[in-house]
Amino acid sequence: MAKITQDAAKVGAQVGRSVPRLEGRDKVTGRAEYTHTMRVPGMLHAKLFRSTVAHGRIKSVDTSAAKKVPGVVAVITIDDVRKVIPDPYYGPAFHDQPILADGKVRFVGEPVAAVLSFDPHIADEAVQLITAEYEELPAVFDEVDALTSKVYVHDVLKPAGTFADLKHLKNAKDTNMALDYRLRRGDFDKAYAAAAHKFEHEFKTQKVLHLPFEPHATIADYKDTGVTLHTASQGPSFVRTEIARLLGWQENKVRIKVPYLGSGYGGKLYIKLEALALALSMIARRPVKVALTFEELFYQITKHPCTFRIKSGVDKDGKIVARKCEVYWNGGAYADIGPRVTQKSGLTASGPYDIDNVWIDSYALYTNVTPSGALRGFGVPQLVWAYESHTDMMARELKLDPVEFRRKNIMREGGEHTTTHILKDAACEKAMDTVLERMNWSKPFDKGKGVIRRGRGFGVAIKAVITPTTSVAIVNVSADGSVALYCGTVDMGQGSDTAMAQMVGEVLNIQAESVRVVQRDTDVTPYDMGTLGSRSLFHMGHAVKRAAEDAREKLKALAREVGEPEGSNIPIRELFVKRYGMQAGNVIGSGIFKPDYIPPAPGTGLSKNVTAFWMVSSAGAEVSVDTETGHVKIDKLVNVVDCGKPINPRIVETQISGGATMQLGFTMFEKMHLDGGQVTNASLADYKIPGFHDTPTVMENVALEVFQSNGPFGAKGVGEVATFCVSPAIANAIDDAVGVRLTELPLNPEAVYRAIRAKAGKPLEDE
Amino acid sequence: MIAARTINFTLNGAPVTADVKPHHNVVELLQAQFGLTGARETCGQGLCGCCTVIVNGLAVSGCLYLASFIDGAEVVTVESLDAGGKLSPVQEAFIETSAFQCGFCTPGFVLMVTQLLDEHPDPSDDQIKHYLTGNLCRCATYPEVMQAVKLAAKKRKGA
Amino acid sequence: MIPFDLAEPKSLSEAIKLLDPDDATVRPIAGGTALMLMMKAGVFRPQKLVSLRKIESKYSGIVASHDGLRIGAMTTLGVIERSAEVRKHAPVITRTMITLSNVRVRNVATVGGALAHGDPHMDLPPVLMALGATITIVGPKGERSLALEDLFSGYYETTLEKNELIAEVHVPSQGPKKAAYMKVTTGSADDWPALGVAVVMEADGKAIKSARVVVSAATTKATRMKSAEAALAGKTVDDKVLAQAGDAAAEDAEILADVRGSVPYKRELIRVYVRRAVRAAIDGQGAH
């Protein structure tokens, strides 16, 4: 029975309980709603004609044959779009992406024209009949080349105006650089020159992608009085703002509805198909659905490939005294959120180590490939791959124990992070020690003999949550005492609805299972910056907690108003009857949260308050390497995270395990193959992801018992953190097993085998 | 234009009729004409299992199965498993073990696990892995699915 | 997929009449699992498909006799997988099925389709070739019999005429022969093979009388490795003999590079896995 006398300090009844997921029944019965399988009456299907060249001027697009196909309603190019949206460019950081290719194409797969039909097969057939002529231009593919190349992906840069650190790039020409973040702490040059030992390595990561099993989909239903978009988006509020901007409308005429997402991992952030669907619906004056096929995912968004040049100076006692990080991010043809990846991950590029002299340059670069965006870690997994491989390589060369070497350098509570932010609630050493304990690190380890050799390795990492961002929540108590939560956090599988309901339940002392979490609809659910970067549980969690507390205080006021004594446990339902004479009325609580923040100082990148919270993880791997073929078997993978107080321990466990396994795919075999800008493996047949047999033989997933002092109920996010250390832990283990060092992902059998052969002085020929 | 033809089949126990064209697959048919969205087309290549349906007692990939080919067949979809509002033991087990995240692949897993337990009521880890090789989960809930299969096996024995 | 027409003849002879020897846009479809992929990718755009699903039931089913198995071309891989006769006469086939694609594909794909498709990445063709299978082909001019190894002529190419169909596969009994199939993947474990190696040997303990060694996936087509077979025939298995067989196969194979590996790497895989497959067969381990 609901009571209004709940003391919020009595934590534990709802928070910390493995509540079965609220949407479980809809998901296991196949009845959960997703945009990709949604239909609205009278809707047209759009199919896209895409560029076959990486960089070129469009000489002509011939749509005449397509238009003649019976059943085709319209064939649309940028010229048609411009008639309804005069400035048809969109994007979160730069307004650089045209709704359809505009004069130029900048990557293979860029949409050039769209066919509309009531029958998607007819639209498909018509797309095959479209032809385009291009004047091919030289293209730039590599991120390091892009910095100095004379090939420019964009003639003029057009920052969106949202981010202060991009303003100086307005109208910039003759550059591919979409952001240069720099951090300067101490005097790197001097300290490096004086260091007893100097190390310099380069690491690379490959192009991989999110591959959400529900591919991107948007249905736009434009009317002159308002527009509704049903869309598979991680950020309905941003979509609303951007659609309103494109239309020149007030936001209140734009409605964004988001059902469950068939996952996102960062791939459905900001704005993707929404602008195109809007334009097509405006032209057709009907609802239009744009839904990608799996193959088309390869032309939508990917993770950033990255080149990381890292230099460290170490003194005679094994203390790292200087570090220089040059990080090149391959952003693809449109910036998407790449500049934020560049900055927000850039500021932790030197790792969880206490180093007095640090130099970081982090560059977002345009190239002629599918755009890159955020993928489960906002760049941090690429950085950790490099700096934790680098750490082991140094320890090995210095003949230092990798544990002791890290222990000598690791950041500790109360110390300064590289940015000068004082480290708090960041259990770096504890995470590492827990991994070592779970791996019996101090015990003898069987290295194997003969063909199969065994090894083990680990890594430790830190990330700063993207700051500052805002979340708003509403808690609505109905007159029967039932409670609904309105929040814009999108449950794309991470279990946020359940966790948020638990927070509401905790404050109002009701069962989490009884809380209704309203589906995302910007007409109803208030602003949220976006479901990204592990921010939601913390930021939206605070907003939800405040909204519930507000409702609780209003219920208490209501009780006082009707003459209930302090501490009364009158059921809420009766409270409403007493006040309104019948089952009537509502109590609405609202909450808003935005953390404090000091932006990094221009020039030095330093800040005393750079992030709302730190995410920390460590991973350890035991591997068996087949020395005759290079096959690597993961015998054991231990993942330990500091995610504060787990709101729902079971969901936390599945997030750790899921994140680590996803990163395992990126580590071992996933790779988007490109040949002159052409994707050569755009299908699940040729781009493989982990399946049942690829999971480690033993997998341990541990959430440390720690409390985030500024978090809601001591909690913080956990969506990304288990991805961080998987790649270097495995590379370090391979080195331990067979004495070879791989510096480029993926660590596939051929790469390992080639390294083994090279080490033996019998390198395998190239082709 | 190629004409539609009429096919008759049994859908979740009820006889039904549909007009299909040769190039329509089973997933499209179920979604467009019967409003059943539990079978979904993800990879489009029979590799991920999101489109799983049961035809004449055998699991097939609905995305690779021409709709014309189910003329006269018995077709069962995930929507039949909670007939009467009662979840099947496999569905219960998936909820209790949290063996899903985004849920897009879940109906396919639920159907395949049901088939697996029909064939192997007490499956070994190896049997489970081999049987579910063709079901992928990008959220990587494999350890939880393994637990769900074992719990479901227990529930079915108890039932 | 773009629209096409579909015919569903009731007999094999009727199906053959519907096929056009000169028109590549008319093709037969059995289970369709492979063809659908090509159609969805736009690699194959049919005008008309001729479904074989309604032809005489005698073309689906397995008949065992003293000398082996006659498997109707329309028999699904799932039926073969579950067949007690197959398990008895050619257990290597049964074992191969476990890692062949997945349950749903096996429930639909037919053995005739798996052979006629000419895809070098399939697991069954090398195993059947190593077992010495022959096929019966029916065309407008009647029947002909062909050793399976003579079916494949190149990458996705066979010696079948466009209006010929495989009617039946004849698989000699494995009997006391030792056999193994090894599927090697370089992506995820459930990937298409980067290499398939099938070996079937007459052997007395470690003494090999004769051997058939077939390599697939890494090569343009499933190919008998006759030099490796020669290196094994009449030899007693030891490390040196195994190495010679592996080296011989590695030297002879016509290898294709793709996302699963370069030519030199696949050559090394062949070298290692021919050795391992022979060893597994001798040790009675069967399949990888």
GROMACS .gro file of N, CA and C in nm, chain C residues 242-287:
model
  138
 1168LEU      N    1   5.255  -3.661  -4.284
 1168LEU     CA    2   5.151  -3.558  -4.271
 1168LEU      C    3   5.200  -3.426  -4.329
 1169ALA      N    4   5.324  -3.391  -4.296
 1169ALA     CA    5   5.379  -3.264  -4.345
 1169ALA      C    6   5.388  -3.267  -4.497
 1170GLN      N    7   5.426  -3.380  -4.552
 1170GLN     CA    8   5.437  -3.389  -4.698
 1170GLN      C    9   5.301  -3.371  -4.764
 1171ALA      N   10   5.199  -3.432  -4.703
 1171ALA     CA   11   5.063  -3.419  -4.759
 1171ALA      C   12   5.017  -3.273  -4.750
 1172GLY      N   13   5.041  -3.211  -4.635
 1172GLY     CA   14   5.001  -3.071  -4.617
 1172GLY      C   15   5.073  -2.981  -4.715
 1173ASP      N   16   5.202  -3.002  -4.728
 1173ASP     CA   17   5.281  -2.920  -4.821
 1173ASP      C   18   5.233  -2.939  -4.964
 1174ALA      N   19   5.206  -3.063  -5.000
 1174ALA     CA   20   5.163  -3.091  -5.138
 1174ALA      C   21   5.033  -3.018  -5.168
 1175ALA      N   22   4.938  -3.025  -5.075
 1175ALA     CA   23   4.809  -2.958  -5.096
 1175ALA      C   24   4.829  -2.807  -5.103
 1176ALA      N   25   4.912  -2.756  -5.015
 1176ALA     CA   26   4.935  -2.611  -5.011
 1176ALA      C   27   4.994  -2.563  -5.142
 1177GLU      N   28   5.084  -2.644  -5.200
 1177GLU     CA   29   5.147  -2.603  -5.326
 1177GLU      C   30   5.047  -2.607  -5.441
 1178ASP      N   31   4.958  -2.707  -5.439
 1178ASP     CA   32   4.872  -2.729  -5.556
 1178ASP      C   33   4.747  -2.644  -5.560
 1179ALA      N   34   4.701  -2.598  -5.444
 1179ALA     CA   35   4.569  -2.535  -5.438
 1179ALA      C   36   4.566  -2.403  -5.514
 1180GLU      N   37   4.458  -2.381  -5.587
 1180GLU     CA   38   4.436  -2.250  -5.652
 1180GLU      C   39   4.354  -2.166  -5.557
 1181ILE      N   40   4.423  -2.072  -5.493
 1181ILE     CA   41   4.362  -2.002  -5.379
 1181ILE      C   42   4.312  -1.865  -5.419
 1182LEU      N   43   4.201  -1.826  -5.358
 1182LEU     CA   44   4.145  -1.693  -5.379
 1182LEU      C   45   4.157  -1.611  -5.250
 1183ALA      N   46   4.194  -1.485  -5.264
 1183ALA     CA   47   4.196  -1.395  -5.148
 1183ALA      C   48   4.058  -1.333  -5.130
 1184ASP      N   49   4.016  -1.313  -5.008
 1184ASP     CA   50   3.893  -1.240  -4.980
 1184ASP      C   51   3.902  -1.186  -4.837
 1185VAL      N   52   3.788  -1.141  -4.782
 1185VAL     CA   53   3.792  -1.082  -4.648
 1185VAL      C   54   3.832  -1.186  -4.543
 1186ARG      N   55   3.832  -1.312  -4.579
 1186ARG     CA   56   3.865  -1.416  -4.481
 1186ARG      C   57   4.015  -1.450  -4.481
 1187GLY      N   58   4.090  -1.390  -4.570
 1187GLY     CA   59   4.233  -1.414  -4.565
 1187GLY      C   60   4.301  -1.395  -4.699
 1188SER      N   61   4.431  -1.369  -4.694
 1188SER     CA   62   4.510  -1.351  -4.815
 1188SER      C   63   4.547  -1.488  -4.870
 1189VAL      N   64   4.601  -1.488  -4.990
 1189VAL     CA   65   4.643  -1.614  -5.051
 1189VAL      C   66   4.753  -1.683  -4.968
 1190PRO      N   67   4.859  -1.611  -4.931
 1190PRO     CA   68   4.964  -1.681  -4.854
 1190PRO      C   69   4.914  -1.736  -4.721
 1191TYR      N   70   4.823  -1.662  -4.657
 1191TYR     CA   71   4.773  -1.711  -4.529
 1191TYR      C   72   4.687  -1.836  -4.548
 1192LYS      N   73   4.601  -1.832  -4.648
 1192LYS     CA   74   4.516  -1.950  -4.671
 1192LYS      C   75   4.601  -2.070  -4.711
 1193ARG      N   76   4.711  -2.041  -4.778
 1193ARG     CA   77   4.802  -2.151  -4.814
 1193ARG      C   78   4.855  -2.218  -4.687
 1194GLU      N   79   4.889  -2.135  -4.590
 1194GLU     CA   80   4.938  -2.192  -4.462
 1194GLU      C   81   4.828  -2.270  -4.391
 1195LEU      N   82   4.706  -2.216  -4.399
 1195LEU     CA   83   4.594  -2.289  -4.336
 1195LEU      C   84   4.577  -2.426  -4.400
 1196ILE      N   85   4.589  -2.431  -4.533
 1196ILE     CA   86   4.576  -2.561  -4.602
 1196ILE      C   87   4.686  -2.655  -4.554
 1197ARG      N   88   4.807  -2.603  -4.549
 1197ARG     CA   89   4.922  -2.684  -4.505
 1197ARG      C   90   4.894  -2.746  -4.368
 1198VAL      N   91   4.842  -2.667  -4.278
 1198VAL     CA   92   4.820  -2.713  -4.141
 1198VAL      C   93   4.696  -2.804  -4.132
 1199TYR      N   94   4.591  -2.763  -4.200
 1199TYR     CA   95   4.465  -2.835  -4.179
 1199TYR      C   96   4.453  -2.964  -4.260
 1200VAL      N   97   4.523  -2.977  -4.370
 1200VAL     CA   98   4.526  -3.107  -4.437
 1200VAL      C   99   4.590  -3.207  -4.341
 1201ARG      N  100   4.698  -3.163  -4.281
 1201ARG     CA  101   4.766  -3.245  -4.181
 1201ARG      C  102   4.672  -3.282  -4.067
 1202ARG      N  103   4.605  -3.179  -4.014
 1202ARG     CA  104   4.519  -3.203  -3.898
 1202ARG      C  105   4.399  -3.291  -3.934
 1203ALA      N  106   4.347  -3.274  -4.055
 1203ALA     CA  107   4.230  -3.352  -4.094
 1203ALA      C  108   4.267  -3.500  -4.109
 1204VAL      N  109   4.383  -3.524  -4.169
 1204VAL     CA  110   4.427  -3.664  -4.185
 1204VAL      C  111   4.447  -3.725  -4.047
 1205ARG      N  112   4.510  -3.650  -3.959
 1205ARG     CA  113   4.533  -3.697  -3.823
 1205ARG      C  114   4.399  -3.725  -3.752
 1206ALA      N  115   4.305  -3.635  -3.767
 1206ALA     CA  116   4.175  -3.651  -3.702
 1206ALA      C  117   4.103  -3.775  -3.755
 1207ALA      N  118   4.114  -3.797  -3.886
 1207ALA     CA  119   4.048  -3.913  -3.945
 1207ALA      C  120   4.110  -4.042  -3.891
 1208ILE      N  121   4.242  -4.043  -3.889
 1208ILE     CA  122   4.312  -4.162  -3.838
 1208ILE      C  123   4.277  -4.185  -3.691
 1209ASP      N  124   4.269  -4.076  -3.616
 1209ASP     CA  125   4.237  -4.087  -3.473
 1209ASP      C  126   4.088  -4.108  -3.448
 1210GLY      N  127   4.009  -4.104  -3.557
 1210GLY     CA  128   3.865  -4.126  -3.542
 1210GLY      C  129   3.791  -4.010  -3.480
 1211GLN      N  130   3.844  -3.890  -3.503
 1211GLN     CA  131   3.776  -3.773  -3.443
 1211GLN      C  132   3.674  -3.709  -3.535
 1212GLY      N  133   3.683  -3.741  -3.662
 1212GLY     CA  134   3.574  -3.701  -3.751
 1212GLY      C  135   3.571  -3.558  -3.798
 1213ALA      N  136   3.504  -3.475  -3.725
 1213ALA     CA  137   3.485  -3.338  -3.774
 1213ALA      C  138   3.529  -3.238  -3.672
   0.00000   0.00000   0.00000
